[in-house]
mmCIF file of C-alpha atoms and ligand atoms in Angstrom:
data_model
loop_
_atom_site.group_PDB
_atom_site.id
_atom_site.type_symbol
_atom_site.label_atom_id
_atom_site.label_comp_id
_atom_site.label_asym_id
_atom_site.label_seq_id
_atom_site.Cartn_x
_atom_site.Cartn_y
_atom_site.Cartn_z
ATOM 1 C CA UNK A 987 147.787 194.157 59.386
ATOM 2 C CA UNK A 988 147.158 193.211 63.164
ATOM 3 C CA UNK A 989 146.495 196.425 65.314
ATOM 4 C CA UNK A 990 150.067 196.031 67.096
ATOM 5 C CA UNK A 991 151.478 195.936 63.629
ATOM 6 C CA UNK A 992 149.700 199.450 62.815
ATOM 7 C CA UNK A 993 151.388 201.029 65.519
ATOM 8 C CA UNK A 994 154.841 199.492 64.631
ATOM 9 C CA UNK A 995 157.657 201.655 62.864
ATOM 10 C CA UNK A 996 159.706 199.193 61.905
ATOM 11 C CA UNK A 997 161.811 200.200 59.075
ATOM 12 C CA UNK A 998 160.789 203.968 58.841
ATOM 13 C CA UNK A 999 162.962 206.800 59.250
ATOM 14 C CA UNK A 1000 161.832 210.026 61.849
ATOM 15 C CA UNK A 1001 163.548 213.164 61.521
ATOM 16 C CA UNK A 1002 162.623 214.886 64.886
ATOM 17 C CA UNK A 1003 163.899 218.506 64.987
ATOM 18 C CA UNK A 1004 165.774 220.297 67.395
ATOM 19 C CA UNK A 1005 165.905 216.879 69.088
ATOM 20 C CA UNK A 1006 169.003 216.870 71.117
ATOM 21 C CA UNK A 1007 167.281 216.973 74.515
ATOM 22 C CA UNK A 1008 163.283 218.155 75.896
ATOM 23 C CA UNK A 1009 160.397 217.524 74.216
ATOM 24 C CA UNK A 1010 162.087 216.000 70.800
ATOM 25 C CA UNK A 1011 164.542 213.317 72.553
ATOM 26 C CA UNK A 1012 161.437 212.062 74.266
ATOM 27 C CA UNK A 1013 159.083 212.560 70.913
ATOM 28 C CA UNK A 1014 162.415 210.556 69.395
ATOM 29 C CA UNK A 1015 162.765 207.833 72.104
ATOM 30 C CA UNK A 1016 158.878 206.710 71.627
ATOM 31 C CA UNK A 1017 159.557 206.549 67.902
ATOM 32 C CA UNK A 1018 162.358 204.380 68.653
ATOM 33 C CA UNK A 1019 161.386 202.010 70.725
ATOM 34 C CA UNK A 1020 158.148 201.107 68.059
ATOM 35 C CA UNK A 1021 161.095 200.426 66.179
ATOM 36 C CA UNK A 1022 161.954 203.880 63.812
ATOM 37 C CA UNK A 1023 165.510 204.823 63.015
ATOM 38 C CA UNK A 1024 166.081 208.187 64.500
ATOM 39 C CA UNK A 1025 168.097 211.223 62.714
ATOM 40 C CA UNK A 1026 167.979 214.646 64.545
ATOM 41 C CA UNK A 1027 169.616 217.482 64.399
ATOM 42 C CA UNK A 1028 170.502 220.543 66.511
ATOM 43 C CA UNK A 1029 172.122 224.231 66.031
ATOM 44 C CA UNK A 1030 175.081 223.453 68.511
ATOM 45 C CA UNK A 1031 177.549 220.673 67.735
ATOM 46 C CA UNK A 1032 178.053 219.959 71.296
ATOM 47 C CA UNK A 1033 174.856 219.517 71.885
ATOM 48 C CA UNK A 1034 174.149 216.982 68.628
ATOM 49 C CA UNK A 1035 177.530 215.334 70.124
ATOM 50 C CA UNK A 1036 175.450 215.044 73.771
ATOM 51 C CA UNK A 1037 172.189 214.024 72.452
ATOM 52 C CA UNK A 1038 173.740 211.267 70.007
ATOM 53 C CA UNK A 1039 175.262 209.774 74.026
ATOM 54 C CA UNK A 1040 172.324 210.136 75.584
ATOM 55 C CA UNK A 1041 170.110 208.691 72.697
ATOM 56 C CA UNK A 1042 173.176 205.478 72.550
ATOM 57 C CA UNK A 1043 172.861 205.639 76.915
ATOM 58 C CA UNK A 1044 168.833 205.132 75.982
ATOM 59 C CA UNK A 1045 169.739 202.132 73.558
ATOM 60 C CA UNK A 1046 168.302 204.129 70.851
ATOM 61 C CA UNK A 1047 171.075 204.023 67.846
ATOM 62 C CA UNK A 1048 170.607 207.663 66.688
ATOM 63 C CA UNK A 1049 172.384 209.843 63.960
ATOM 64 C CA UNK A 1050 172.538 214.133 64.819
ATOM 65 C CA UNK A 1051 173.728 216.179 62.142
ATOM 66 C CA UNK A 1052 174.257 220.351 62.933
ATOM 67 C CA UNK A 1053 171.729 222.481 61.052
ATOM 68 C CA UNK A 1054 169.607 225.554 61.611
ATOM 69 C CA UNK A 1055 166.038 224.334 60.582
ATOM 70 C CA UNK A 1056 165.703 228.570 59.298
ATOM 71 C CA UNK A 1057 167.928 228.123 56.876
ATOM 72 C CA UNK A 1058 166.860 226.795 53.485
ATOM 73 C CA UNK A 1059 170.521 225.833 52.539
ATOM 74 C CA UNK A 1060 171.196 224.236 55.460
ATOM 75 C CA UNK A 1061 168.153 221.956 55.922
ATOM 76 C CA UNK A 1062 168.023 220.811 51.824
ATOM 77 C CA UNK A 1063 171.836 219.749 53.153
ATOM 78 C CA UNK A 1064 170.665 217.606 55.875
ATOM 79 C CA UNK A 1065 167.588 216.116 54.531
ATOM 80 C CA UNK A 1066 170.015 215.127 51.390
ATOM 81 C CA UNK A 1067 172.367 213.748 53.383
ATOM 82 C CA UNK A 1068 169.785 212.025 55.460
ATOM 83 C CA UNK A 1069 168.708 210.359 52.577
ATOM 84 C CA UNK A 1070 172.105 209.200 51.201
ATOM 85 C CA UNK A 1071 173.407 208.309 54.387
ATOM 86 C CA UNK A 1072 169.979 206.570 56.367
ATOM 87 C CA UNK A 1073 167.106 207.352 54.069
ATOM 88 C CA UNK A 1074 164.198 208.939 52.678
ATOM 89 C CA UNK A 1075 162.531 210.962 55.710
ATOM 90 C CA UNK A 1076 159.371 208.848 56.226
ATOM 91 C CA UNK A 1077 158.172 210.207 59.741
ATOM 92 C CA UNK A 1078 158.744 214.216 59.937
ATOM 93 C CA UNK A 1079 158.435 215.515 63.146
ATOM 94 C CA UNK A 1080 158.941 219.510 63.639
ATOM 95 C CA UNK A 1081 159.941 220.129 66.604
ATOM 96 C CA UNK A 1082 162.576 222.624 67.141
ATOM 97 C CA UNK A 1083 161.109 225.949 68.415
ATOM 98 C CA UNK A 1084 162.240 229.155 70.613
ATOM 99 C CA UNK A 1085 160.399 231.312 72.928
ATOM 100 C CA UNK A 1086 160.833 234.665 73.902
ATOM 101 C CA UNK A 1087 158.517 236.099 76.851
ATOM 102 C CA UNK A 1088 158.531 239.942 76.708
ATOM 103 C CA UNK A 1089 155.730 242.284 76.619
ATOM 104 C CA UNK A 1090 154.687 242.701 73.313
ATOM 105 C CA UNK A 1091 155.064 246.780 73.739
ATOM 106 C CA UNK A 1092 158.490 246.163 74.558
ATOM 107 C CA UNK A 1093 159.528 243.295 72.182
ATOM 108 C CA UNK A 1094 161.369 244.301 69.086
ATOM 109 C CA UNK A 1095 160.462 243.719 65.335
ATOM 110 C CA UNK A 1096 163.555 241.678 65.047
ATOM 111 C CA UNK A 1097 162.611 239.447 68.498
ATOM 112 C CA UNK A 1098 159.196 239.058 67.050
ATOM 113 C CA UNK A 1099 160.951 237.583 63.717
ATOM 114 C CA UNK A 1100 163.103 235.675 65.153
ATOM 115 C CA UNK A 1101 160.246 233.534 66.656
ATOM 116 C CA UNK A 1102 158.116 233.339 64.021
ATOM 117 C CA UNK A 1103 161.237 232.124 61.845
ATOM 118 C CA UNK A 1104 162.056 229.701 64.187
ATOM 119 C CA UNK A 1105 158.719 228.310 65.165
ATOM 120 C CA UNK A 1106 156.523 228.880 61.943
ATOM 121 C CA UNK A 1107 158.903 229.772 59.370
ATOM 122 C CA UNK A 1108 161.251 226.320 59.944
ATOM 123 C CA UNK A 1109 158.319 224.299 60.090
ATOM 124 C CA UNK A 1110 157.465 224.946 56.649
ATOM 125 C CA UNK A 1111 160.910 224.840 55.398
ATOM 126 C CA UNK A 1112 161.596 221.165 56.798
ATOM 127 C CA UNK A 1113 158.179 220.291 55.906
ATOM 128 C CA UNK A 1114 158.415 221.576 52.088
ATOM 129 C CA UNK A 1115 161.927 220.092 51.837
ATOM 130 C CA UNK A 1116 161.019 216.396 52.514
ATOM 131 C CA UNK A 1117 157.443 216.193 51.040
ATOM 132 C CA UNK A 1118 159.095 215.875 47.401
ATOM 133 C CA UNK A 1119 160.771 212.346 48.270
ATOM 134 C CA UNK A 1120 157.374 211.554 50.623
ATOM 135 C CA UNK A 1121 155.478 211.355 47.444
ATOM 136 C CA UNK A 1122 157.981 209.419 45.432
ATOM 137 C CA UNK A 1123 157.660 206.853 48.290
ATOM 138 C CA UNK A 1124 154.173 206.704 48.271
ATOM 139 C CA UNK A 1125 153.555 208.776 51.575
ATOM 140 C CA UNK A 1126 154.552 210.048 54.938
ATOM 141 C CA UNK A 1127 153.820 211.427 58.229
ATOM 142 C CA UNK A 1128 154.371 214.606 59.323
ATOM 143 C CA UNK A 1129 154.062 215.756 62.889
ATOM 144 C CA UNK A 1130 153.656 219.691 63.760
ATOM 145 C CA UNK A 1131 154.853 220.352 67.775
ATOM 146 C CA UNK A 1132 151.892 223.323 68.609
ATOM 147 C CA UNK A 1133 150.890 224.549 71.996
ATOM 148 C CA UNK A 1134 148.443 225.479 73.984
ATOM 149 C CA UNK A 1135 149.071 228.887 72.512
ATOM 150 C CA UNK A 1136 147.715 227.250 69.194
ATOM 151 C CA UNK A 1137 144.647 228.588 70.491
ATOM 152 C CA UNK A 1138 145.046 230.658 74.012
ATOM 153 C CA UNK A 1139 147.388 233.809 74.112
ATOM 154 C CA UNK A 1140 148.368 234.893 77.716
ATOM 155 C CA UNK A 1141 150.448 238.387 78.385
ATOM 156 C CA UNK A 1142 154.075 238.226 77.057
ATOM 157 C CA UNK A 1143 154.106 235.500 74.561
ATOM 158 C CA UNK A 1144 152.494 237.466 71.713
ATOM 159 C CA UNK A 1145 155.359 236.032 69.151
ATOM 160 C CA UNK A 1146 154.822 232.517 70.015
ATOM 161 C CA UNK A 1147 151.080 232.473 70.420
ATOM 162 C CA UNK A 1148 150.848 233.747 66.436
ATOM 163 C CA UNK A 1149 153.122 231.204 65.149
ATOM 164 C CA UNK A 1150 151.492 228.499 66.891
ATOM 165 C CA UNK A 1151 148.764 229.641 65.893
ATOM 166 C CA UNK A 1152 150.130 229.630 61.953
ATOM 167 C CA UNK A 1153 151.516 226.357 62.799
ATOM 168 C CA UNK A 1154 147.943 224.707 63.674
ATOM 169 C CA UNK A 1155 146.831 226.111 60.347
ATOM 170 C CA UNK A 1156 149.650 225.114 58.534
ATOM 171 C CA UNK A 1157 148.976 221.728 59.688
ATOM 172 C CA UNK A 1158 145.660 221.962 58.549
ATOM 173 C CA UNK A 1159 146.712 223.268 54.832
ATOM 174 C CA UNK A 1160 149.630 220.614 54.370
ATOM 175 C CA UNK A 1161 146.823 218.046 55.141
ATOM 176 C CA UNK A 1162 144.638 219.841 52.718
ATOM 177 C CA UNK A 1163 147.143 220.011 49.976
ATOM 178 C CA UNK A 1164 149.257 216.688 49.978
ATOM 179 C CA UNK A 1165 146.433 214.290 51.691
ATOM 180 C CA UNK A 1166 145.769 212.350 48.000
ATOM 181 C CA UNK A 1167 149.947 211.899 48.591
ATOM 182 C CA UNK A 1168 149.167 209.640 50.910
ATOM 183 C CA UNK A 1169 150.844 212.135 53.783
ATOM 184 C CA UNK A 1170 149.200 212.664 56.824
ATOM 185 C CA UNK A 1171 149.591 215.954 58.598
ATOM 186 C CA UNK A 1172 148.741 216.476 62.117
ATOM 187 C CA UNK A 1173 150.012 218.285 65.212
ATOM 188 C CA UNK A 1174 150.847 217.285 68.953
ATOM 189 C CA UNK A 1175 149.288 220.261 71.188
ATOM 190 C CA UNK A 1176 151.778 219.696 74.353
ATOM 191 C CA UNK A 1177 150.297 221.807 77.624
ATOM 192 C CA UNK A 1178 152.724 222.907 79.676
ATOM 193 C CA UNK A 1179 155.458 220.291 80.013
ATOM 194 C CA UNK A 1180 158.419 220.648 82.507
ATOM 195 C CA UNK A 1181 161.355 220.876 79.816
ATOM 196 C CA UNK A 1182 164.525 223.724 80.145
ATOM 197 C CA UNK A 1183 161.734 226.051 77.820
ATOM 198 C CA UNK A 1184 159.501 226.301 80.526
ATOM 199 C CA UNK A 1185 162.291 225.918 83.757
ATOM 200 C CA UNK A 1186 161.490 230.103 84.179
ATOM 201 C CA UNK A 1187 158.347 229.424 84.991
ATOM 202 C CA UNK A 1188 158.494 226.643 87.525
ATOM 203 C CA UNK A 1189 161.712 228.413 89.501
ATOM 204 C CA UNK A 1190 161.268 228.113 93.716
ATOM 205 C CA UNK A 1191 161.083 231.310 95.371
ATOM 206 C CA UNK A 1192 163.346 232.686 97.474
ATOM 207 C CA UNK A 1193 161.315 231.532 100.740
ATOM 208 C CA UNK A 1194 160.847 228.431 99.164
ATOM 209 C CA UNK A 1195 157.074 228.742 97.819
ATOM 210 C CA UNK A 1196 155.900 227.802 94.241
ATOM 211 C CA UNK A 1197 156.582 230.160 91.357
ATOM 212 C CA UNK A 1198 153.078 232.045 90.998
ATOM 213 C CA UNK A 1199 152.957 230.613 87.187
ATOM 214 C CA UNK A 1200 153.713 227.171 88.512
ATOM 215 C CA UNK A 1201 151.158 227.260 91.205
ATOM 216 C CA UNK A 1202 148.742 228.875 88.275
ATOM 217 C CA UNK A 1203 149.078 225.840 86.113
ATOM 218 C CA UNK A 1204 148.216 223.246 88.701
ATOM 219 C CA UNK A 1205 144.963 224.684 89.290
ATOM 220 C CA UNK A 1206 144.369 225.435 85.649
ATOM 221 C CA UNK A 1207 145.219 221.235 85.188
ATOM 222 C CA UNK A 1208 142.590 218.749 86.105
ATOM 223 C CA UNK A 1209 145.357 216.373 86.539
ATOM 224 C CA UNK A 1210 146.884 218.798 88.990
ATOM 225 C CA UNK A 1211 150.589 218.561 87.574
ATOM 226 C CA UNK A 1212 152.967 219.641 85.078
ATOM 227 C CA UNK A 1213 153.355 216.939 81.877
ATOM 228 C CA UNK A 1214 156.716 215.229 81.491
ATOM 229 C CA UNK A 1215 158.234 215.693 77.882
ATOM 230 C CA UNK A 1216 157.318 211.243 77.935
ATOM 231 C CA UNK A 1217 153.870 211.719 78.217
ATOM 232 C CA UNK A 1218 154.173 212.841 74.482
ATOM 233 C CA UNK A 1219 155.527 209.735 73.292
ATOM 234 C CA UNK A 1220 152.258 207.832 73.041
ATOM 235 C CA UNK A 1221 150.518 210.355 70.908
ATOM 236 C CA UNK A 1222 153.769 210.847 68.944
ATOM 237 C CA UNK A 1223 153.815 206.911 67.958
ATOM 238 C CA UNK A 1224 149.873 206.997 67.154
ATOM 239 C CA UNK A 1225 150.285 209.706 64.262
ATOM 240 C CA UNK A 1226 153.267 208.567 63.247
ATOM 241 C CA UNK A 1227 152.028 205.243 62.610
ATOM 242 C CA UNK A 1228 149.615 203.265 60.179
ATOM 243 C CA UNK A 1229 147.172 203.455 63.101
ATOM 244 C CA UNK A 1230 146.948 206.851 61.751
ATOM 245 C CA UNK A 1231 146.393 206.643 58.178
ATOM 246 C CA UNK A 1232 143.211 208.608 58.544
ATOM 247 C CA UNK A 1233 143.704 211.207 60.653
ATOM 248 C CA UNK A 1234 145.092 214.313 58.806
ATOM 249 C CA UNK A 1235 144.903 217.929 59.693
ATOM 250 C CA UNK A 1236 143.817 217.175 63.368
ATOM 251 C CA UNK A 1237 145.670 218.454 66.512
ATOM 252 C CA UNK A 1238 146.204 216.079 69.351
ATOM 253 C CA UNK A 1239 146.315 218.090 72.711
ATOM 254 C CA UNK A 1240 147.788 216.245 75.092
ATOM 255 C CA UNK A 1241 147.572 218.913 78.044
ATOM 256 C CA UNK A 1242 146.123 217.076 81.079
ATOM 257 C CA UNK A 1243 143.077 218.587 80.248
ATOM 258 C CA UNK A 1244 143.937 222.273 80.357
ATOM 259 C CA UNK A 1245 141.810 223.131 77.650
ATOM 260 C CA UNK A 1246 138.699 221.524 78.560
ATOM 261 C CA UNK A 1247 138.636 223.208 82.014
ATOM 262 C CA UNK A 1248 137.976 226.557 83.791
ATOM 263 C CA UNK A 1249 140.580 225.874 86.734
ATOM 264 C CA UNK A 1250 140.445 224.978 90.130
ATOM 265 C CA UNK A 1251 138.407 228.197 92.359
ATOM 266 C CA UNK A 1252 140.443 229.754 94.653
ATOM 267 C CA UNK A 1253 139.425 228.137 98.319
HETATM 268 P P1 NAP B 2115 163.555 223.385 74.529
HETATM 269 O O1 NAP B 2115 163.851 222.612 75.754
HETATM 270 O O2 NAP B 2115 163.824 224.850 74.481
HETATM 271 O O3 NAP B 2115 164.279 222.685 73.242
HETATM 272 C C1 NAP B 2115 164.120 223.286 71.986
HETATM 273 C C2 NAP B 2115 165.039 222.573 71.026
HETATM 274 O O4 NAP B 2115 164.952 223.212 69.749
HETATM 275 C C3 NAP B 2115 166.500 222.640 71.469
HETATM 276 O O5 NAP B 2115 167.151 221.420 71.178
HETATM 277 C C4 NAP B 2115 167.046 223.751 70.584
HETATM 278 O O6 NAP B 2115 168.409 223.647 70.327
HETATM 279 C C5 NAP B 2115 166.274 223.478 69.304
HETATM 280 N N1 NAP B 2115 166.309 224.634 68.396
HETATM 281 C C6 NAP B 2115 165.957 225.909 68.676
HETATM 282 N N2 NAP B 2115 166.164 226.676 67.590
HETATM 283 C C7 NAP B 2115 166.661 225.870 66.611
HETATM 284 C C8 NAP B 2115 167.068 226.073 65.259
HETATM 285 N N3 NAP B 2115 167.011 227.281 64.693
HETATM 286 N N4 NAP B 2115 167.523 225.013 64.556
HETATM 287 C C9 NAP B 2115 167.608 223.784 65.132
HETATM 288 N N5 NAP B 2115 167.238 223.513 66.411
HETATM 289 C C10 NAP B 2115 166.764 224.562 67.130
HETATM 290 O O7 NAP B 2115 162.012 223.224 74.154
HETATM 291 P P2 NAP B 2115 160.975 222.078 74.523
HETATM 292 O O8 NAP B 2115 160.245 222.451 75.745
HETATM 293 O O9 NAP B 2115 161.622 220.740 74.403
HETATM 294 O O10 NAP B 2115 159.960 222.298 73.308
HETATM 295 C C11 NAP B 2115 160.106 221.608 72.083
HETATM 296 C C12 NAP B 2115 158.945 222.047 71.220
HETATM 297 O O11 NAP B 2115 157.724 221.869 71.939
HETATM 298 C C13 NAP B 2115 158.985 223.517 70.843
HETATM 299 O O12 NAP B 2115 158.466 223.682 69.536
HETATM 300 C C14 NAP B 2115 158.043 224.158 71.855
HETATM 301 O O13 NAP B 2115 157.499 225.374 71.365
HETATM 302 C C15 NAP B 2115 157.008 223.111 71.989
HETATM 303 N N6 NAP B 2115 156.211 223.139 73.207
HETATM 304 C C16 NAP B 2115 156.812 223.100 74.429
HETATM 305 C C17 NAP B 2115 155.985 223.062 75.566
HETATM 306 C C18 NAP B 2115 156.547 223.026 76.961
HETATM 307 O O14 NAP B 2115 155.761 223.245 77.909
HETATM 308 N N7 NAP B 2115 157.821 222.759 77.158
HETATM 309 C C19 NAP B 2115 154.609 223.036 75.427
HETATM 310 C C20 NAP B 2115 154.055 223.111 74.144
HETATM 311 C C21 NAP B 2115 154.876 223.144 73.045
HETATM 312 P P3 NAP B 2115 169.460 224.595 71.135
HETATM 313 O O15 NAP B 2115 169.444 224.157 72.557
HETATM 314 O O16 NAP B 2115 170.767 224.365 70.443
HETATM 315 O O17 NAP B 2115 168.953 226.025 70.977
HETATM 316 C C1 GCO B 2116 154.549 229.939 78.365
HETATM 317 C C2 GCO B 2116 154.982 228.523 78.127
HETATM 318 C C3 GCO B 2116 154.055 227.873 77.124
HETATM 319 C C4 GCO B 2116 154.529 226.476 76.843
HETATM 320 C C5 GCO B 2116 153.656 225.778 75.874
HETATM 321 C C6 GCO B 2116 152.252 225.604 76.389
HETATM 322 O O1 GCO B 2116 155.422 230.797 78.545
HETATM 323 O O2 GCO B 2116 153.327 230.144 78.395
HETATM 324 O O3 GCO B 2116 156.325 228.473 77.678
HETATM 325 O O4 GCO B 2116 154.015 228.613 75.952
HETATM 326 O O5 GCO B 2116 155.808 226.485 76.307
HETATM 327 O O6 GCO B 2116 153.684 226.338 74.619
HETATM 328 O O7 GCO B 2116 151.581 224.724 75.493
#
């Protein structure tokens, strides 16, 4: 197999999660154009209705079924439909998350929950529901969405930091568990990308100015800018492609370089 044919996806099928617009569509769109078929799926029926237009407006022929990746019954519906109706789930690519940012003083057990279910607790649901047929095929790829808060915390995002956190680690244990499966098990650490999740943070202020965060992460990036949810796509393709095969339990930050530097000083 030539190199360009190790980073091909022809004939695989990606489940991306929560993939109806942001950081999944694009994760989705780079998987498509390498040649995967694309299923997603999304809480809101309008919105799987909107993504499956945009993805067909993109030229990218995708399928979006309703589910809430928390619940057990729902996701071992849409993976088994996914398999009758497209396929066995090749590519898995968790995606779907929430945040919530309250100080953790005032944040409720049941807010706390609800974040870890989403963002840790799903994960491991999708991920346990499609590894079964993964292993009957011979292998798979699955793709963990983590953060910079996979290994920062910063005030009001105490929820979110510990299940990325449990997220990186999951990674690292699927890749531990099912790597003589043949699956590969790796995440994408995003920094901070300019998606609806993170509009809050990048809002003008009323005279105009920068929102403090906003100005805060330019200096804290050496490339001086936010990401775009498409810079993702190239690291998405790479592990969930043959070019991959071994690379498991790693996590690809793709963060301008947040992580590597101290931030710009103050003139
Ligand atoms: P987003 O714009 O808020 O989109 C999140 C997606 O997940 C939406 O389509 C949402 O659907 C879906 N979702 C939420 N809960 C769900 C559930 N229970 N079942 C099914 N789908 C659900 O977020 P994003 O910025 O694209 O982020 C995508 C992923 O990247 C998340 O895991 C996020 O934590 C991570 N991330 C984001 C950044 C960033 O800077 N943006 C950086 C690092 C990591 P609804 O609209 O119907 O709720
Ligand atoms: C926040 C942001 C971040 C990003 C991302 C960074 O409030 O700090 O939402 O958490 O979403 O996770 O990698």
């Amino acid at each position: 197999m030539n190199m360009l044919e190790k980073f091909s996806l022809q004939g695989k099928v990606a489940l991306v999660t929560g993939a109806s617009y942001g950081i999944g569509m694009a994760i989705a769109k780079a998987l498509a154009s390498v040649g995967a078929r694309i299923v997603f799926n999304d809480i809101k029926p309008d919105l799987v209705e909107k993504g499956v237009a945009a993805y067909k407006e993109a030229g990218v022929e995708a399928k979006g079924y309703v589910a809430d990746v928390t619940s057990e019954e729902q996701v071992a519906a849409l993976v088994a439909t996914i398999e009758k109706e497209v396929g066995v789930v090749d590519i898995l690519v968790n995606n779907a998350g929430i945040i919530k940012r309250i100080p953790m003083h005032e944040m409720s057990a049941a807010e706390f929950r609800q974040v870890i279910d989403v963002d840790l607790n799903a994960p491991f649901i999708v991920a346990k529901t499609v590894i079964p047929s993964m292993i009957k095929k011979g292998g798979g790829k699955i793709i963990n969405i983590c953060s910079m808060m996979s290994e920062l915390g910063r005030e009001t995002v105490s929820a979110y930091a510990a299940a990325k956190g449990g997220l990186k680690m999951l990674t690292r244990n699927i890749a531990s568990e099912y790597g003589e499966f043949n699956i590969q098990c790796n995440g994408i650490g995003p920094g901070y990308i300019a998606t609806p999740q993170t509009a809050p943070l990048r809002e003008k202020q009323p005279d105009g100015s920068r929102h403090p965060f906003d100005a805060f992460i330019i200096a804290k990036t050496p490339a001086a800018r936010w990401g775009e949810a498409d810079d993702l796509g190239g690291a998405a393709v790479f592990l969930a492609s043959s070019a991959s095969d071994f690379v498991n339990g790693h996590v690809l930050y793709v963060d301008g370089g947040i992580l590597a530097y101290i931030g710009k000083q103050p003139k």
